[in-house]
Amino acid sequence: MDWFRSWAPAVVLGLASLALAAFPGANGLLAVQPQAGGGIVLVGANGRGARRICVAKARCGTPVWPRWSPDGRALVFAGPGIRIVYPDGSCLNCRFGAAPNPAFEPGGTVISFIQNGQVTLDGIDGIRQPLI
């Protein structure tokens, strides 16, 4: 049992440092469209710490299909207008037009969505981006 006491703290510390180094969105908060009530529910991957954001219909509409930005700093959703909000529910950009299923592009500064049957790209500032 003495051998266990000597190396167990090192193993625990090693595992803790791996968890702290995880990407914010990898095993962090989940953004969930609730079955009842408005807004978006943010909950830990372990199912704990649930909190509801973006419940003001005037600002957020009825959020559907929330998706995290690649860096985990913002959410985009349709509701029916596209909205980009911070995890506290405040708006980054709440003036996009209406379109279903918006998603962040890999760099996190552009949103893609389908409009009039075509893929459309807008910067998070709302400025239309050319298709490459």
Backbone as numpy.savetxt, mean C-alpha at the origin, in Angstrom:
# Nx Ny Nz CAx CAy CAz Cx Cy Cz
22.85 -28.45 28.54 22.04 -27.26 28.54 22.90 -26.01 28.54
24.14 -26.09 29.02 25.01 -24.92 29.02 25.32 -24.47 27.60
25.47 -25.41 26.67 25.74 -25.03 25.28 24.59 -24.22 24.71
23.36 -24.54 25.12 22.19 -23.81 24.64 22.22 -22.36 25.12
22.57 -22.16 26.38 22.63 -20.80 26.95 23.70 -19.96 26.26
24.75 -20.59 25.77 25.83 -19.82 25.17 25.52 -19.35 23.75
24.78 -20.11 22.96 24.54 -19.68 21.57 23.12 -19.21 21.31
22.16 -19.49 22.16 20.77 -19.08 21.94 20.61 -17.56 21.79
21.26 -16.72 22.64 21.09 -15.27 22.45 21.59 -14.80 21.08
22.65 -15.39 20.57 23.18 -15.00 19.26 22.19 -15.34 18.16
21.54 -16.50 18.26 20.55 -16.89 17.26 19.36 -15.94 17.29
18.87 -15.62 18.48 17.73 -14.71 18.61 18.08 -13.34 18.04
19.25 -12.80 18.36 19.66 -11.50 17.83 19.82 -11.55 16.32
20.34 -12.64 15.80 20.49 -12.78 14.35 19.15 -12.78 13.64
18.16 -13.47 14.19 16.83 -13.49 13.60 16.17 -12.11 13.68
16.37 -11.41 14.77 15.79 -10.07 14.93 16.35 -9.12 13.89
17.65 -9.19 13.62 18.23 -8.28 12.65 17.72 -8.58 11.24
17.44 -9.84 10.93 16.87 -10.17 9.63 15.48 -9.56 9.48
14.69 -9.63 10.53 13.34 -9.08 10.48 13.37 -7.57 10.32
14.29 -6.89 11.00 14.38 -5.44 10.91 14.82 -5.00 9.53
15.55 -5.84 8.81 16.05 -5.47 7.50 15.05 -5.76 6.39
13.90 -6.33 6.70 12.91 -6.69 5.68 12.37 -5.45 4.98
12.07 -5.56 3.70 11.47 -4.48 2.93 10.14 -4.09 3.56
9.81 -2.79 3.64 8.59 -2.36 4.34 7.32 -3.07 3.89
7.20 -3.41 2.62 5.98 -4.05 2.15 6.03 -5.57 2.15
7.20 -6.16 2.36 7.35 -7.60 2.24 6.54 -8.35 3.29
6.75 -8.04 4.55 6.03 -8.70 5.63 5.45 -7.66 6.57
5.12 -6.51 6.03 4.60 -5.42 6.84 3.09 -5.41 6.83
2.53 -4.22 6.76 1.08 -4.06 6.79 0.42 -4.56 5.52
-0.73 -5.17 5.69 -1.57 -5.56 4.57 -2.65 -4.49 4.42
-2.99 -4.12 3.21 -4.09 -3.19 2.94 -5.26 -4.03 2.43
-6.38 -3.96 3.16 -7.50 -4.84 2.88 -8.77 -4.02 2.67
-9.52 -4.39 1.67 -10.85 -3.81 1.46 -11.79 -4.54 2.41
-12.40 -3.84 3.39 -13.23 -4.54 4.37 -14.53 -5.06 3.76
-15.05 -6.13 4.33 -16.33 -6.68 3.87 -17.49 -5.79 4.27
-17.35 -5.09 5.38 -18.42 -4.20 5.86 -17.80 -2.87 6.27
-18.51 -1.80 6.02 -18.02 -0.48 6.38 -17.12 0.08 5.30
-16.77 1.33 5.44 -15.96 1.99 4.43 -14.49 1.98 4.75
-13.74 2.64 3.88 -12.31 2.81 4.07 -11.49 1.60 3.69
-10.27 1.60 4.17 -9.32 0.52 3.95 -8.84 0.10 5.33
-8.68 -1.19 5.55 -8.17 -1.68 6.82 -6.70 -2.05 6.61
-5.85 -1.49 7.45 -4.43 -1.86 7.47 -4.24 -2.79 8.65
-3.63 -3.92 8.41 -3.46 -4.94 9.45 -2.10 -5.61 9.27
-1.47 -5.96 10.36 -0.19 -6.66 10.30 -0.34 -8.02 9.65
0.74 -8.54 9.12 0.72 -9.85 8.46 0.30 -10.95 9.42
0.45 -10.70 10.73 0.04 -11.67 11.74 -1.43 -11.51 12.13
-2.15 -10.57 11.49 -3.56 -10.36 11.77 -3.83 -9.41 12.92
-2.80 -8.81 13.47 -2.96 -7.92 14.62 -2.79 -6.46 14.21
-3.28 -5.58 15.10 -3.08 -4.15 14.92 -3.93 -3.52 13.83
-5.10 -4.07 13.57 -5.96 -3.55 12.50 -6.40 -2.12 12.80
-6.33 -1.27 11.78 -6.86 0.09 11.89 -7.42 0.50 10.54
-8.47 1.27 10.60 -9.19 1.69 9.40 -8.74 3.10 9.02
-8.44 3.30 7.73 -8.07 4.62 7.22 -8.99 4.97 6.06
-8.96 6.21 5.70 -9.65 6.71 4.50 -11.14 6.39 4.51
-11.80 6.72 5.60 -13.22 6.44 5.71 -14.09 7.61 5.27
-13.51 8.79 5.06 -14.28 9.96 4.63 -14.67 9.83 3.16
-15.94 9.57 2.89 -16.40 9.37 1.50 -16.13 10.58 0.63
-16.21 11.78 1.19 -15.97 12.99 0.40 -14.55 13.00 -0.16
-13.60 12.47 0.57 -12.20 12.48 0.13 -11.82 11.20 -0.59
-12.30 10.06 -0.11 -11.82 8.78 -0.61 -12.82 8.00 -1.45
-14.08 8.43 -1.50 -15.07 7.64 -2.22 -15.30 6.33 -1.50
-15.41 5.26 -2.25 -15.54 3.92 -1.69 -14.34 3.12 -2.17
-13.26 3.08 -1.38 -12.01 2.44 -1.83 -12.16 0.97 -2.19
-11.62 0.61 -3.34 -11.54 -0.80 -3.76 -10.15 -1.06 -4.33
-9.71 -2.29 -4.21 -8.44 -2.75 -4.74 -7.24 -1.92 -4.28
-7.05 -1.76 -2.97 -5.87 -0.99 -2.52 -4.59 -1.74 -2.85
-3.59 -0.97 -3.27 -2.28 -1.55 -3.61 -1.18 -0.64 -3.07
-0.15 -1.24 -2.48 0.97 -0.50 -1.93 1.91 -0.02 -3.02
2.57 1.10 -2.76 3.67 1.54 -3.62 4.85 0.60 -3.37
5.80 0.53 -4.30 6.94 -0.38 -4.11 7.73 -0.12 -2.83
7.79 1.13 -2.37 8.55 1.43 -1.16 7.69 1.37 0.11
6.40 1.06 -0.02 5.52 0.93 1.14 5.10 2.24 1.77
5.32 3.36 1.08 5.01 4.67 1.65 3.64 5.22 1.27
2.96 4.59 0.32 1.65 5.09 -0.13 0.80 3.94 -0.65
-0.49 4.21 -0.74 -1.46 3.26 -1.30 -2.17 3.93 -2.45
-2.50 3.17 -3.47 -3.34 3.65 -4.56 -4.56 2.74 -4.60
-5.72 3.33 -4.93 -6.94 2.54 -5.05 -7.91 3.28 -5.94
-8.94 2.55 -6.39 -10.04 3.15 -7.15 -11.19 3.31 -6.18
-12.03 4.30 -6.42 -13.11 4.44 -5.47 -14.20 5.45 -5.81
-14.78 5.61 -6.94 -14.37 5.13 -8.26 -13.19 5.92 -8.82
-12.96 7.15 -8.33 -11.78 7.88 -8.79 -10.51 7.30 -8.19
-9.41 7.43 -8.89 -8.14 6.94 -8.38 -7.67 7.89 -7.29
-7.21 7.33 -6.20 -6.68 8.09 -5.08 -5.34 7.51 -4.66
-4.43 8.38 -4.26 -3.15 7.95 -3.68 -3.11 8.55 -2.28
-2.98 7.69 -1.28 -2.97 8.15 0.10 -1.76 7.59 0.85
-1.39 8.29 1.90 -0.37 7.81 2.81 -1.00 6.80 3.76
-0.20 5.99 4.46 -0.76 5.00 5.39 -1.61 5.59 6.52
-1.53 6.90 6.77 -2.41 7.49 7.77 -3.74 7.94 7.18
-3.92 7.77 5.87 -5.17 8.12 5.19 -5.18 9.50 4.58
-4.14 10.31 4.82 -4.09 11.64 4.22 -3.73 11.52 2.74
-4.20 12.47 1.95 -4.03 12.41 0.50 -2.64 12.82 0.05
-2.07 12.02 -0.83 -0.90 12.42 -1.59 -1.41 13.06 -2.88
-2.37 12.40 -3.53 -3.03 12.96 -4.70 -4.43 12.35 -4.78
-5.43 13.16 -4.56 -6.82 12.67 -4.59 -7.60 13.35 -5.71
-6.93 13.67 -6.82 -7.59 14.35 -7.93 -7.47 13.61 -9.26
-7.15 12.35 -9.23 -7.10 11.58 -10.47 -8.51 11.38 -10.99
-8.61 11.00 -12.26 -9.90 10.65 -12.84 -10.34 9.27 -12.41
-11.47 8.83 -12.92 -12.02 7.52 -12.58 -11.45 6.46 -13.50
-11.03 5.36 -12.91 -10.54 4.21 -13.67 -10.42 3.03 -12.71
-10.69 1.82 -13.19 -10.57 0.65 -12.32 -9.12 0.16 -12.21
-8.83 -0.50 -11.12 -7.57 -1.23 -10.92 -6.28 -0.45 -11.15
-6.09 0.69 -10.53 -4.81 1.37 -10.67 -3.73 0.62 -9.91
-2.50 0.78 -10.35 -1.36 0.14 -9.67 -0.12 0.99 -9.86
0.77 0.95 -8.88 2.05 1.63 -9.00 2.93 0.87 -9.98
3.66 1.60 -10.79 4.71 1.01 -11.61 5.91 0.75 -10.69
6.88 -0.08 -11.10 7.98 -0.46 -10.21 8.75 0.70 -9.56
8.93 1.82 -10.22 9.68 2.93 -9.63 8.93 3.67 -8.54
7.58 3.51 -8.49 6.79 4.13 -7.45 6.36 5.56 -7.72
6.75 6.13 -8.87 6.37 7.51 -9.17 5.32 7.60 -10.28
4.92 6.46 -10.81 3.95 6.42 -11.91 2.86 5.41 -11.57
1.62 5.79 -11.89 0.45 4.92 -11.71 -0.01 4.46 -13.08
-0.29 3.16 -13.23 -0.85 2.66 -14.48 -2.30 2.26 -14.23
-3.12 2.42 -15.26 -4.53 2.03 -15.18 -5.07 1.92 -16.60
-6.23 1.30 -16.74 -6.87 1.15 -18.04 -7.88 2.27 -18.21
-7.77 2.99 -19.33 -8.71 4.07 -19.64 -9.06 3.98 -21.12
-10.34 3.91 -21.42 -10.80 3.77 -22.81 -10.15 2.58 -23.51
-9.98 1.48 -22.78 -9.43 0.26 -23.35 -7.93 0.27 -23.55
-7.23 1.29 -23.08 -5.78 1.37 -23.25 -5.09 1.59 -21.91
-3.88 1.07 -21.81 -3.07 1.31 -20.62 -2.67 2.79 -20.62
-2.87 3.42 -19.49 -2.53 4.84 -19.34 -1.58 4.97 -18.16
-0.63 5.86 -18.27 0.34 6.11 -17.22 0.26 7.57 -16.79
0.11 7.79 -15.50 0.15 9.14 -14.93 1.18 9.15 -13.81
1.93 10.25 -13.72 2.82 10.42 -12.58 1.98 10.57 -11.32
2.58 10.36 -10.16 1.82 10.52 -8.92 1.39 11.97 -8.73
1.97 12.87 -9.51 1.55 14.27 -9.50 0.40 14.53 -10.45
-0.07 13.50 -11.16 -1.21 13.62 -12.06 -0.85 13.97 -13.50
0.43 14.14 -13.79 0.86 14.50 -15.14 0.96 13.24 -16.00
0.29 13.26 -17.15 0.28 12.12 -18.08 1.69 11.80 -18.54
2.01 10.51 -18.58 3.32 10.03 -18.99 3.22 9.34 -20.35
4.23 9.48 -21.18 4.20 8.78 -22.48 4.38 7.28 -22.30
3.73 6.51 -23.15 3.95 5.06 -23.18 5.24 4.80 -23.94
6.06 3.96 -23.40 7.34 3.67 -24.06 7.24 2.40 -24.84
